[in-house]
Amino acid sequence: HLTLAGTDRRTRLLLPSDADEVPSWERFVRAVGGRLGVDPGDISRVETLLGEEVVSTDDLIDNDNLHVFTERRAAADSTGGASGGEERQHGTAAPRRPAGEAP
């Protein structure tokens, strides 16, 4: 199961059960992007519900529930854009202080 982080987009992606037929990571990411309706090049991170990063098809386990993060979502977060839902903080920007407040 796939979920696009910060949205209600969810879908399933079935992989071949034969290990010799499992696609490369690049093909997997393209398939994930296609199923979730995002540009595969914008996918910045894939992780399990426990927050463990998935970086290879070898990391996948049957019936994994995966969260998919995209660069566009990260850019909206860093500019203060409203996005709602579950999101992972990206970047290292310091929190903003109200005007006139000393550091």
Short mmCIF file of N, CA, C and O in Angstrom, two decimals:
data_model
loop_
_atom_site.label_atom_id
_atom_site.label_comp_id
_atom_site.label_asym_id
_atom_site.label_seq_id
_atom_site.Cartn_x
_atom_site.Cartn_y
_atom_site.Cartn_z
N HIS A 1 0.84 -1.18 0.00
CA HIS A 1 0.00 0.00 0.00
C HIS A 1 0.88 1.24 0.00
O HIS A 1 1.88 1.30 0.70
N LEU A 2 0.47 2.23 -0.78
CA LEU A 2 1.22 3.47 -0.92
C LEU A 2 0.36 4.64 -0.48
O LEU A 2 -0.83 4.69 -0.80
N THR A 3 0.95 5.58 0.24
CA THR A 3 0.28 6.81 0.62
C THR A 3 1.19 7.97 0.28
O THR A 3 2.38 7.95 0.62
N LEU A 4 0.65 8.99 -0.40
CA LEU A 4 1.40 10.20 -0.66
C LEU A 4 1.29 11.06 0.60
O LEU A 4 0.20 11.49 0.97
N ALA A 5 2.42 11.25 1.28
CA ALA A 5 2.44 11.97 2.56
C ALA A 5 1.79 13.34 2.42
O ALA A 5 2.00 14.04 1.44
N GLY A 6 0.98 13.68 3.41
CA GLY A 6 0.32 14.98 3.45
C GLY A 6 -0.93 15.06 2.61
O GLY A 6 -1.50 16.14 2.48
N THR A 7 -1.35 13.95 2.03
CA THR A 7 -2.56 13.94 1.20
C THR A 7 -3.40 12.74 1.58
O THR A 7 -3.00 11.91 2.40
N ASP A 8 -4.55 12.64 0.93
CA ASP A 8 -5.37 11.45 1.14
C ASP A 8 -5.23 10.47 -0.02
O ASP A 8 -5.99 9.53 -0.15
N ARG A 9 -4.20 10.67 -0.87
CA ARG A 9 -3.96 9.76 -1.99
C ARG A 9 -3.38 8.45 -1.49
O ARG A 9 -2.33 8.44 -0.85
N ARG A 10 -4.07 7.37 -1.80
CA ARG A 10 -3.63 6.03 -1.42
C ARG A 10 -3.88 5.09 -2.58
O ARG A 10 -4.84 5.25 -3.33
N THR A 11 -3.00 4.12 -2.72
CA THR A 11 -3.17 3.14 -3.78
C THR A 11 -2.38 1.88 -3.43
O THR A 11 -1.67 1.86 -2.43
N ARG A 12 -2.52 0.88 -4.26
CA ARG A 12 -1.75 -0.35 -4.09
C ARG A 12 -0.85 -0.53 -5.29
O ARG A 12 -1.16 -0.09 -6.38
N LEU A 13 0.26 -1.21 -5.07
CA LEU A 13 1.17 -1.54 -6.14
C LEU A 13 1.64 -2.97 -5.90
O LEU A 13 2.23 -3.26 -4.87
N LEU A 14 1.31 -3.84 -6.83
CA LEU A 14 1.69 -5.25 -6.68
C LEU A 14 3.01 -5.49 -7.40
O LEU A 14 3.19 -5.08 -8.54
N LEU A 15 3.92 -6.16 -6.71
CA LEU A 15 5.20 -6.55 -7.30
C LEU A 15 5.19 -8.04 -7.56
O LEU A 15 4.52 -8.80 -6.87
N PRO A 16 5.97 -8.48 -8.54
CA PRO A 16 6.05 -9.93 -8.81
C PRO A 16 6.56 -10.67 -7.58
O PRO A 16 7.40 -10.16 -6.84
N SER A 17 6.05 -11.86 -7.36
CA SER A 17 6.50 -12.66 -6.21
C SER A 17 7.84 -13.32 -6.48
O SER A 17 8.57 -13.65 -5.55
N ASP A 18 8.19 -13.49 -7.75
CA ASP A 18 9.47 -14.08 -8.11
C ASP A 18 10.57 -13.03 -7.99
O ASP A 18 10.53 -11.98 -8.64
N ALA A 19 11.55 -13.29 -7.14
CA ALA A 19 12.62 -12.32 -6.87
C ALA A 19 13.36 -11.92 -8.14
O ALA A 19 13.86 -10.79 -8.24
N ASP A 20 13.44 -12.80 -9.13
CA ASP A 20 14.12 -12.48 -10.38
C ASP A 20 13.36 -11.46 -11.23
O ASP A 20 13.92 -10.87 -12.14
N GLU A 21 12.08 -11.29 -10.94
CA GLU A 21 11.25 -10.38 -11.73
C GLU A 21 10.99 -9.05 -11.03
O GLU A 21 10.35 -8.18 -11.60
N VAL A 22 11.46 -8.87 -9.80
CA VAL A 22 11.24 -7.61 -9.08
C VAL A 22 11.98 -6.51 -9.82
O VAL A 22 13.15 -6.67 -10.19
N PRO A 23 11.31 -5.37 -10.05
CA PRO A 23 11.95 -4.31 -10.83
C PRO A 23 13.09 -3.63 -10.08
O PRO A 23 13.20 -3.72 -8.87
N SER A 24 13.91 -2.93 -10.84
CA SER A 24 14.97 -2.12 -10.24
C SER A 24 14.33 -1.01 -9.42
O SER A 24 13.12 -0.73 -9.55
N TRP A 25 15.11 -0.37 -8.57
CA TRP A 25 14.60 0.73 -7.75
C TRP A 25 14.04 1.85 -8.64
O TRP A 25 12.98 2.40 -8.36
N GLU A 26 14.73 2.16 -9.73
CA GLU A 26 14.28 3.23 -10.62
C GLU A 26 12.92 2.90 -11.23
O GLU A 26 12.03 3.76 -11.30
N ARG A 27 12.75 1.66 -11.66
CA ARG A 27 11.45 1.25 -12.22
C ARG A 27 10.37 1.25 -11.15
O ARG A 27 9.24 1.62 -11.40
N PHE A 28 10.73 0.84 -9.93
CA PHE A 28 9.78 0.87 -8.82
C PHE A 28 9.32 2.31 -8.55
O PHE A 28 8.12 2.57 -8.42
N VAL A 29 10.26 3.25 -8.49
CA VAL A 29 9.92 4.65 -8.21
C VAL A 29 9.03 5.21 -9.33
O VAL A 29 8.07 5.94 -9.07
N ARG A 30 9.33 4.86 -10.59
CA ARG A 30 8.47 5.30 -11.70
C ARG A 30 7.06 4.75 -11.55
O ARG A 30 6.08 5.46 -11.76
N ALA A 31 6.95 3.49 -11.16
CA ALA A 31 5.64 2.88 -10.96
C ALA A 31 4.89 3.54 -9.81
O ALA A 31 3.69 3.81 -9.90
N VAL A 32 5.60 3.83 -8.72
CA VAL A 32 5.00 4.50 -7.56
C VAL A 32 4.48 5.87 -7.98
O VAL A 32 3.34 6.25 -7.67
N GLY A 33 5.30 6.63 -8.70
CA GLY A 33 4.88 7.94 -9.17
C GLY A 33 3.64 7.86 -10.04
O GLY A 33 2.70 8.64 -9.88
N GLY A 34 3.62 6.89 -10.93
CA GLY A 34 2.47 6.71 -11.81
C GLY A 34 1.21 6.37 -11.03
O GLY A 34 0.14 6.91 -11.32
N ARG A 35 1.32 5.49 -10.06
CA ARG A 35 0.15 5.09 -9.28
C ARG A 35 -0.38 6.23 -8.41
O ARG A 35 -1.58 6.35 -8.20
N LEU A 36 0.53 7.07 -7.89
CA LEU A 36 0.11 8.18 -7.01
C LEU A 36 -0.14 9.48 -7.77
O LEU A 36 -0.58 10.46 -7.19
N GLY A 37 0.15 9.49 -9.08
CA GLY A 37 -0.11 10.68 -9.87
C GLY A 37 0.89 11.81 -9.62
O GLY A 37 0.51 12.98 -9.68
N VAL A 38 2.14 11.46 -9.34
CA VAL A 38 3.18 12.47 -9.15
C VAL A 38 4.34 12.17 -10.10
O VAL A 38 4.51 11.03 -10.55
N ASP A 39 5.13 13.18 -10.38
CA ASP A 39 6.31 13.00 -11.21
C ASP A 39 7.32 12.16 -10.43
O ASP A 39 7.69 12.54 -9.32
N PRO A 40 7.74 11.02 -10.95
CA PRO A 40 8.70 10.18 -10.22
C PRO A 40 9.97 10.92 -9.83
O PRO A 40 10.58 10.64 -8.81
N GLY A 41 10.36 11.93 -10.62
CA GLY A 41 11.54 12.72 -10.30
C GLY A 41 11.37 13.58 -9.06
O GLY A 41 12.35 14.03 -8.48
N ASP A 42 10.12 13.82 -8.66
CA ASP A 42 9.84 14.61 -7.45
C ASP A 42 9.86 13.76 -6.19
O ASP A 42 9.81 14.31 -5.09
N ILE A 43 9.89 12.44 -6.31
CA ILE A 43 9.89 11.58 -5.12
C ILE A 43 11.24 11.70 -4.43
O ILE A 43 12.28 11.42 -5.01
N SER A 44 11.20 12.17 -3.19
CA SER A 44 12.44 12.41 -2.45
C SER A 44 12.74 11.35 -1.41
O SER A 44 13.88 11.18 -1.00
N ARG A 45 11.70 10.63 -0.98
CA ARG A 45 11.90 9.65 0.08
C ARG A 45 10.72 8.69 0.10
O ARG A 45 9.59 9.09 -0.11
N VAL A 46 11.02 7.44 0.39
CA VAL A 46 10.00 6.41 0.61
C VAL A 46 10.33 5.78 1.94
O VAL A 46 11.49 5.45 2.21
N GLU A 47 9.33 5.65 2.81
CA GLU A 47 9.59 5.04 4.11
C GLU A 47 8.41 4.22 4.59
O GLU A 47 7.29 4.36 4.10
N THR A 48 8.70 3.34 5.54
CA THR A 48 7.66 2.50 6.13
C THR A 48 6.85 3.31 7.13
O THR A 48 7.22 4.44 7.47
N LEU A 49 5.77 2.74 7.62
CA LEU A 49 4.97 3.41 8.64
C LEU A 49 5.78 3.69 9.91
O LEU A 49 5.46 4.59 10.67
N LEU A 50 6.85 2.91 10.13
CA LEU A 50 7.70 3.11 11.30
C LEU A 50 8.75 4.19 11.06
O LEU A 50 9.56 4.47 11.95
N GLY A 51 8.77 4.78 9.86
CA GLY A 51 9.72 5.84 9.56
C GLY A 51 11.05 5.34 9.05
O GLY A 51 12.00 6.11 8.94
N GLU A 52 11.14 4.06 8.71
CA GLU A 52 12.39 3.50 8.19
C GLU A 52 12.47 3.80 6.69
O GLU A 52 11.54 3.51 5.95
N GLU A 53 13.58 4.38 6.26
CA GLU A 53 13.74 4.72 4.86
C GLU A 53 13.90 3.45 4.01
O GLU A 53 14.61 2.52 4.39
N VAL A 54 13.24 3.44 2.88
CA VAL A 54 13.34 2.36 1.91
C VAL A 54 14.12 2.91 0.73
O VAL A 54 13.73 3.92 0.14
N VAL A 55 15.25 2.27 0.40
CA VAL A 55 16.11 2.79 -0.67
C VAL A 55 16.39 1.75 -1.76
O VAL A 55 17.13 2.02 -2.68
N SER A 56 15.78 0.59 -1.63
CA SER A 56 16.01 -0.48 -2.59
C SER A 56 14.80 -1.40 -2.58
O SER A 56 14.11 -1.53 -1.56
N THR A 57 14.55 -2.06 -3.70
CA THR A 57 13.46 -3.03 -3.72
C THR A 57 13.77 -4.20 -2.79
O THR A 57 12.86 -4.89 -2.35
N ASP A 58 15.05 -4.39 -2.44
CA ASP A 58 15.41 -5.44 -1.48
C ASP A 58 14.89 -5.11 -0.08
O ASP A 58 14.76 -5.99 0.76
N ASP A 59 14.61 -3.82 0.19
CA ASP A 59 14.11 -3.39 1.49
C ASP A 59 12.62 -3.66 1.66
O ASP A 59 12.09 -3.51 2.76
N LEU A 60 11.93 -3.99 0.58
CA LEU A 60 10.48 -4.16 0.64
C LEU A 60 10.09 -5.50 1.24
O LEU A 60 10.74 -6.51 1.01
N ILE A 61 9.04 -5.47 2.02
CA ILE A 61 8.49 -6.67 2.66
C ILE A 61 7.04 -6.79 2.22
O ILE A 61 6.35 -5.79 2.02
N ASP A 62 6.56 -8.03 2.07
CA ASP A 62 5.16 -8.24 1.69
C ASP A 62 4.24 -7.42 2.58
O ASP A 62 4.42 -7.36 3.80
N ASN A 63 3.25 -6.81 1.95
CA ASN A 63 2.23 -6.02 2.64
C ASN A 63 2.76 -4.80 3.35
O ASN A 63 2.14 -4.31 4.30
N ASP A 64 3.93 -4.28 2.94
CA ASP A 64 4.43 -3.02 3.50
C ASP A 64 3.45 -1.90 3.21
O ASP A 64 2.84 -1.85 2.14
N ASN A 65 3.29 -1.01 4.16
CA ASN A 65 2.56 0.24 3.95
C ASN A 65 3.63 1.31 3.87
O ASN A 65 4.38 1.52 4.82
N LEU A 66 3.70 1.98 2.73
CA LEU A 66 4.78 2.93 2.49
C LEU A 66 4.25 4.35 2.36
O LEU A 66 3.21 4.58 1.74
N HIS A 67 4.97 5.28 2.96
CA HIS A 67 4.70 6.72 2.79
C HIS A 67 5.68 7.24 1.76
O HIS A 67 6.88 6.98 1.85
N VAL A 68 5.18 8.02 0.81
CA VAL A 68 6.00 8.57 -0.25
C VAL A 68 6.02 10.09 -0.08
O VAL A 68 4.98 10.73 0.01
N PHE A 69 7.23 10.64 -0.02
CA PHE A 69 7.42 12.08 0.14
C PHE A 69 7.95 12.64 -1.16
O PHE A 69 8.75 12.00 -1.84
N THR A 70 7.52 13.86 -1.50
CA THR A 70 7.96 14.47 -2.74
C THR A 70 8.63 15.82 -2.47
O THR A 70 8.36 16.46 -1.46
N GLU A 71 9.49 16.23 -3.40
CA GLU A 71 10.17 17.52 -3.31
C GLU A 71 9.18 18.66 -3.31
O GLU A 71 9.37 19.64 -2.62
N ARG A 72 8.13 18.55 -4.08
CA ARG A 72 7.14 19.63 -4.13
C ARG A 72 6.49 19.84 -2.77
O ARG A 72 6.26 20.96 -2.37
N ARG A 73 6.20 18.76 -2.05
CA ARG A 73 5.63 18.89 -0.71
C ARG A 73 6.65 19.55 0.21
O ARG A 73 6.32 20.39 1.01
N ALA A 74 7.93 19.17 0.06
CA ALA A 74 8.98 19.74 0.90
C ALA A 74 9.12 21.23 0.63
O ALA A 74 9.27 22.03 1.55
N ALA A 75 9.05 21.63 -0.64
CA ALA A 75 9.17 23.04 -0.98
C ALA A 75 8.01 23.83 -0.40
O ALA A 75 8.19 24.92 0.12
N ALA A 76 6.80 23.28 -0.43
CA ALA A 76 5.65 23.98 0.15
C ALA A 76 5.82 24.14 1.65
O ALA A 76 5.49 25.18 2.20
N ASP A 77 6.37 23.12 2.31
CA ASP A 77 6.60 23.21 3.76
C ASP A 77 7.60 24.31 4.08
O ASP A 77 7.41 25.07 5.01
N SER A 78 8.69 24.39 3.31
CA SER A 78 9.75 25.33 3.65
C SER A 78 9.34 26.77 3.38
O SER A 78 9.92 27.68 3.92
N THR A 79 8.30 26.98 2.54
CA THR A 79 7.84 28.33 2.29
C THR A 79 6.63 28.68 3.14
O THR A 79 6.05 29.74 2.98
N GLY A 80 6.26 27.79 4.03
CA GLY A 80 5.14 28.06 4.91
C GLY A 80 3.80 27.79 4.29
O GLY A 80 2.77 28.21 4.80
N GLY A 81 3.79 27.09 3.16
CA GLY A 81 2.53 26.79 2.48
C GLY A 81 1.67 25.88 3.32
O GLY A 81 2.15 25.01 4.04
N ALA A 82 0.37 26.08 3.26
CA ALA A 82 -0.55 25.22 4.00
C ALA A 82 -0.68 23.91 3.26
O ALA A 82 -0.90 23.89 2.06
N SER A 83 -0.51 22.82 3.96
CA SER A 83 -0.61 21.55 3.27
C SER A 83 -1.47 20.56 4.02
O SER A 83 -1.98 19.63 3.46
N GLY A 84 -1.61 20.70 5.31
CA GLY A 84 -2.47 19.82 6.08
C GLY A 84 -1.97 18.39 6.08
O GLY A 84 -1.14 18.01 5.29
N GLY A 85 -2.47 17.59 6.99
CA GLY A 85 -2.13 16.19 7.03
C GLY A 85 -0.74 15.93 7.56
O GLY A 85 -0.06 16.80 8.06
N GLU A 86 -0.33 14.69 7.41
CA GLU A 86 0.95 14.24 7.94
C GLU A 86 2.08 14.59 6.99
O GLU A 86 2.04 14.26 5.83
N GLU A 87 3.09 15.31 7.47
CA GLU A 87 4.22 15.70 6.64
C GLU A 87 5.50 15.54 7.43
O GLU A 87 5.51 15.68 8.63
N ARG A 88 6.58 15.30 6.75
CA ARG A 88 7.89 15.22 7.37
C ARG A 88 8.60 16.54 7.12
O ARG A 88 8.57 17.06 6.03
N GLN A 89 9.23 17.09 8.16
CA GLN A 89 9.99 18.33 8.01
C GLN A 89 11.23 18.05 7.16
O GLN A 89 11.94 17.11 7.41
N HIS A 90 11.48 18.88 6.18
CA HIS A 90 12.67 18.77 5.35
C HIS A 90 13.47 20.04 5.53
O HIS A 90 12.93 21.11 5.75
N GLY A 91 14.79 19.97 5.42
CA GLY A 91 15.63 21.16 5.50
C GLY A 91 16.06 21.45 6.92
O GLY A 91 15.69 20.76 7.87
N THR A 92 16.85 22.53 7.06
CA THR A 92 17.39 22.86 8.37
C THR A 92 17.11 24.30 8.76
O THR A 92 17.81 24.89 9.55
N ALA A 93 16.09 24.90 8.21
CA ALA A 93 15.77 26.29 8.52
C ALA A 93 15.41 26.44 9.98
O ALA A 93 14.72 25.60 10.57
N ALA A 94 15.89 27.53 10.58
CA ALA A 94 15.57 27.82 11.98
C ALA A 94 14.13 28.29 12.08
O ALA A 94 13.60 28.89 11.15
N PRO A 95 13.47 28.03 13.22
CA PRO A 95 12.09 28.50 13.37
C PRO A 95 12.04 30.03 13.33
O PRO A 95 12.96 30.70 13.78
N ARG A 96 10.96 30.56 12.80
CA ARG A 96 10.82 32.02 12.72
C ARG A 96 10.39 32.58 14.06
O ARG A 96 9.59 32.00 14.76
N ARG A 97 10.92 33.77 14.37
CA ARG A 97 10.51 34.48 15.59
C ARG A 97 9.58 35.60 15.19
O ARG A 97 9.75 36.19 14.12
N PRO A 98 8.61 35.95 16.06
CA PRO A 98 7.75 37.09 15.77
C PRO A 98 8.58 38.36 15.65
O PRO A 98 9.62 38.50 16.31
N ALA A 99 8.14 39.28 14.81
CA ALA A 99 8.86 40.54 14.61
C ALA A 99 9.05 41.24 15.94
O ALA A 99 8.15 41.29 16.78
N GLY A 100 10.25 41.77 16.17
CA GLY A 100 10.54 42.51 17.39
C GLY A 100 11.00 41.65 18.55
O GLY A 100 11.40 42.16 19.58
N GLU A 101 10.96 40.31 18.41
CA GLU A 101 11.39 39.43 19.49
C GLU A 101 12.88 39.18 19.37
O GLU A 101 13.38 38.85 18.31
N ALA A 102 13.61 39.37 20.47
CA ALA A 102 15.05 39.18 20.49
C ALA A 102 15.39 37.70 20.41
O ALA A 102 14.66 36.87 20.91
N PRO A 103 16.54 37.39 19.77
CA PRO A 103 16.93 35.97 19.66
C PRO A 103 17.30 35.38 21.00
O PRO A 103 17.62 35.98 21.93
#
